[in-house]
Amino acid sequence: MTQHTLAPAATRWWRDAVIYQVYVRSFADASGDGVGDLPGVRSRLPYLAELGVDALWITPFYVSPMADFGYDVADYRDVDPLFGTLDDARGLVADAHAHGLRVIVDVVPNHTSDRHPWFQAALAAAPGSPERARYVFRDGRGPDGAQPPNDWESVFGGPAWTRVPDGQWYLHLFAPEQPDLDWDNPEVHAEFADILRFWLDLGVDGFRIDVAHGMVKAPGLPDVGHANQVEMLGTAVLPYFDQDGVHEIHREWRALLDSYDGERVGVAEAWAPTPERLARYTRPDELHQAFNFHYLSAPWDASEMRQVIDESLRTAQAVAAPATWVLSNHDVKRHVTRYGGGEPGLRRARAAALLTLALPGSAYVYQGEELGLPEVLDLPEEFLQDPQRGRGADAGRDGCRVPLPWAGDEPPFGFGTGQSWLPLPPAWRALSVAAQERDPGSTLHLYREALRVRREHPALGDGPLRWLVGPPGTLMFAREQGGRTLACAVNMGEKSVRVAAYGSEVLASGPVQRDGDCLELPSDTAVWWEVL
Ligand code: GLC
């Protein structure tokens, strides 16, 4: 087992870590082929260390035909040549640790690629064979079996079943190139335990578990009974999601994680109907964290936001887990755009950053949100590649996956040297890392400063939250710990408000005016102050 020396005994680092999501394809391209890669990530580790995050979550870089950009894995124990080599992965983990950054990698256990040797063997084998028993093959309905076995729909649109030449059907909750594994099969358990060990031995600090709510299906695969069943990160109650049986798998994995030194963690990507159901993934003998998509989905509205925050805290506390907070990822419209786009969208996104980083628990930052990047809504048709596109009602996820602008005057702004796989808008010149370095009022500086304060202030991170009474449309709360108190106010309303704020400002997302013991807080603005 590879030992690394980051953590002495029990820091419980994951309870308040800020974890930065690297979407490898779009982060930094060292090879010059227009696609981001592991050497690119490695070269930018100083940037991430300076930003002040605690860990990276790196999206899949395993061997893949890229039907779903790496979420269709053909070899779980090797790196796709597009992204580098296994040595690059080793080097990246070692360098990240040397920078004080932990590394979480993705594991994709709900489905493999259709090019995975197991699925190829299943196709070559007969119905009823052990090869087919690793996946969900069934006979169809109707006299000649020409109807799918049930009415389940794929997340990407269309039926969740595809027929093979001998007449059987196989299940794929996502693209047809992503056949679902059958987790009732002990062989599948053994294989994934081995895959997890492979990466833990290589030194990773944990896993983000893709579709952690999907591996177990309701017995008998019952019909849902209606169409338009499922959406990305949705909350519907469905026979193929959030079944009680998935928790057995997470218990098994928790025991495996705990058998390693260094506090290795598991993070569930689980779409659960309610915060209560979500919290079940983080019971003490299960995973350490679960993404909080209820928070991500909340509108920019103080009372709705407060309700989600309260429910998230209450349900996480009930299982002694940290709450987590996430505003954007590679599957959803970037929050600058979700919150209205343009100048107002950016103002709200900056305020949301101070809200998020002041809440108790752990926070996720999706690459580029520290630059205030918006969704790119007008990508030329010929570049669009997301498998979700054209299969569902959604416009697809390419717009949140546009590569990062690093420096310079012309696209691809230092992302790489050649034409990038998705084009960067010329207007991103002003949003590049280099441009924002030069501007002390930039979103990049706001994030750096917020992360610095969060690291140094004893009341931020894990710990209690006390709501304060503020004007309508405003969230106000205090964090108290270690003899110090930091207060946060976020004005989500349309008008300026005056809030009682004894003490001194620490950081604000926009211009605030002090007037004695009060602060004048403009619309869509957040402020932190030290209560004296
Ligand atoms: C997760 C990933 C998403 C992918 C899907 C299928 O939701 O975040 O990008 O398409 O799983 O693996």
Short mmCIF file of C-alpha atoms and ligand atoms in Angstrom, two decimals, residues 68 71 111 156 174 178 208 210-211 232 269 271 330-331 397 401, ligand 1:
data_model
loop_
_atom_site.label_atom_id
_atom_site.label_comp_id
_atom_site.label_asym_id
_atom_site.label_seq_id
_atom_site.Cartn_x
_atom_site.Cartn_y
_atom_site.Cartn_z
CA ASP A 68 -20.29 10.44 -22.23
CA TYR A 71 -18.46 8.48 -17.68
CA HIS A 111 -22.58 1.28 -15.65
CA PHE A 156 -30.69 11.32 -21.64
CA PHE A 174 -27.97 6.76 -19.41
CA GLN A 178 -23.47 2.90 -20.86
CA ARG A 208 -16.73 10.73 -5.82
CA ASP A 210 -21.10 8.54 -9.76
CA VAL A 211 -24.84 7.78 -9.66
CA MET A 232 -30.50 15.22 -14.44
CA GLU A 269 -23.48 11.79 -6.21
CA TRP A 271 -30.23 12.36 -6.53
CA HIS A 330 -20.36 19.84 -15.16
CA ASP A 331 -24.00 18.73 -15.44
CA ARG A 397 -24.30 20.36 -20.95
CA ARG A 401 -17.91 22.65 -19.98
C1 GLC B 1 -23.32 11.61 -13.45
C2 GLC B 1 -22.29 12.50 -14.08
C3 GLC B 1 -22.74 12.84 -15.48
C4 GLC B 1 -22.89 11.57 -16.27
C5 GLC B 1 -23.79 10.59 -15.55
C6 GLC B 1 -23.69 9.21 -16.14
O1 GLC B 1 -24.53 12.24 -13.25
O2 GLC B 1 -22.07 13.63 -13.30
O3 GLC B 1 -21.85 13.73 -16.11
O4 GLC B 1 -23.41 11.85 -17.54
O5 GLC B 1 -23.48 10.45 -14.20
O6 GLC B 1 -22.49 8.60 -15.75
#
